[in-house]
Coordinates of C-alpha atoms in Angstrom, one line a residue:
M232 CA 17.4 -3.8 16.5
D233 CA 20.0 -1.9 18.3
A234 CA 21.3 1.3 17.7
E235 CA 24.4 0.5 15.6
Q236 CA 21.2 -1.6 13.2
A237 CA 18.9 1.9 13.4
Q238 CA 21.2 3.8 12.5
Q239 CA 21.7 1.1 9.2
V240 CA 17.7 1.2 8.8
D241 CA 17.5 4.4 9.5
H242 CA 20.0 5.6 6.9
V243 CA 18.0 3.1 4.0
L244 CA 15.4 4.8 4.7
R245 CA 16.1 7.6 3.8
Q246 CA 17.8 6.8 0.4
L247 CA 15.2 5.2 -0.5
G248 CA 12.5 7.9 -0.2
I249 CA 10.9 5.9 2.5
P250 CA 9.1 7.3 5.2
G251 CA 9.9 7.4 9.0
V252 CA 11.5 7.9 12.0
V253 CA 14.1 5.5 13.4
A254 CA 13.8 5.9 17.8
P255 CA 14.6 3.8 20.3
E256 CA 10.9 2.2 21.5
D257 CA 12.0 3.9 25.1
P258 CA 12.9 7.1 24.8
E259 CA 15.0 6.6 28.5
N260 CA 16.9 3.7 27.0
L261 CA 18.6 4.1 24.1
T262 CA 20.4 0.5 24.8
G263 CA 17.4 -1.1 24.2
P264 CA 14.9 -2.0 21.4
W265 CA 14.8 0.6 18.2
R266 CA 11.3 0.8 15.8
V267 CA 10.2 2.9 12.9
F268 CA 7.1 5.4 13.6
D269 CA 5.6 7.7 11.8
K270 CA 6.7 10.9 14.1
A271 CA 9.5 11.5 16.6
D272 CA 6.9 13.1 19.3
P273 CA 7.3 9.8 21.8
A274 CA 3.9 10.9 23.1
T275 CA 1.6 10.7 19.6
R276 CA 4.2 8.0 17.6
K277 CA 2.6 5.1 16.2
D278 CA 5.2 2.1 15.3
T279 CA 5.2 1.6 11.4
T280 CA 7.8 -0.8 12.1
A281 CA 5.8 -3.4 9.7
D282 CA 4.8 -0.9 6.7
A283 CA 8.2 0.4 6.8
L284 CA 10.0 -3.2 6.1
A285 CA 7.2 -3.5 3.6
A286 CA 8.0 -0.8 1.7
L287 CA 11.5 -1.6 1.4
A288 CA 10.8 -5.2 -0.1
A289 CA 8.4 -3.8 -2.3
K290 CA 11.8 -1.3 -3.4
F291 CA 13.3 -4.5 -4.6
R292 CA 11.2 -7.1 -5.6
P293 CA 10.5 -7.4 -9.6
S294 CA 8.2 -5.3 -11.0
T295 CA 7.4 -7.7 -13.6
T296 CA 7.5 -11.9 -14.3
P297 CA 10.6 -12.9 -16.4
D298 CA 10.7 -13.7 -19.6
P299 CA 8.9 -17.0 -20.4
A300 CA 11.2 -19.5 -22.8
P301 CA 11.0 -18.4 -26.3
P302 CA 8.7 -20.7 -28.0
R303 CA 9.9 -23.3 -30.1
Q304 CA 10.1 -22.8 -33.8
S305 CA 7.7 -25.7 -35.6
G306 CA 9.9 -25.1 -38.7
P307 CA 13.3 -27.4 -39.8
T308 CA 16.3 -26.8 -37.3
R309 CA 19.9 -26.7 -38.7
G310 CA 22.3 -29.0 -37.6
F311 CA 24.0 -32.6 -38.5
V312 CA 22.5 -35.9 -38.0
L313 CA 25.4 -38.5 -37.1
P314 CA 24.4 -42.0 -37.8
P315 CA 25.2 -44.3 -34.9
K316 CA 28.4 -46.2 -34.5
K317 CA 28.2 -49.9 -35.7
D318 CA 30.8 -52.2 -33.6
D319 CA 30.9 -54.3 -36.2
E320 CA 33.4 -51.5 -37.9

């Protein structure tokens, strides 16, 4: 991701409470690719971009399966039954 996308990702991660520090891969090159890291320190940080994306996806995944269709009733159903038209008449 570039710097502009990184700013958006950082904002979303903070809003959703997902941990991570969004920073450039190379601290000397701010126009290069950016990633999500566990710490801000370039010497000791670990890339956690995949974990952050998984946590983001989990926030929007439905927590339960959708309700199945209601069971069909076994008793009588109200309505009209119309006999077929006869072409003779």
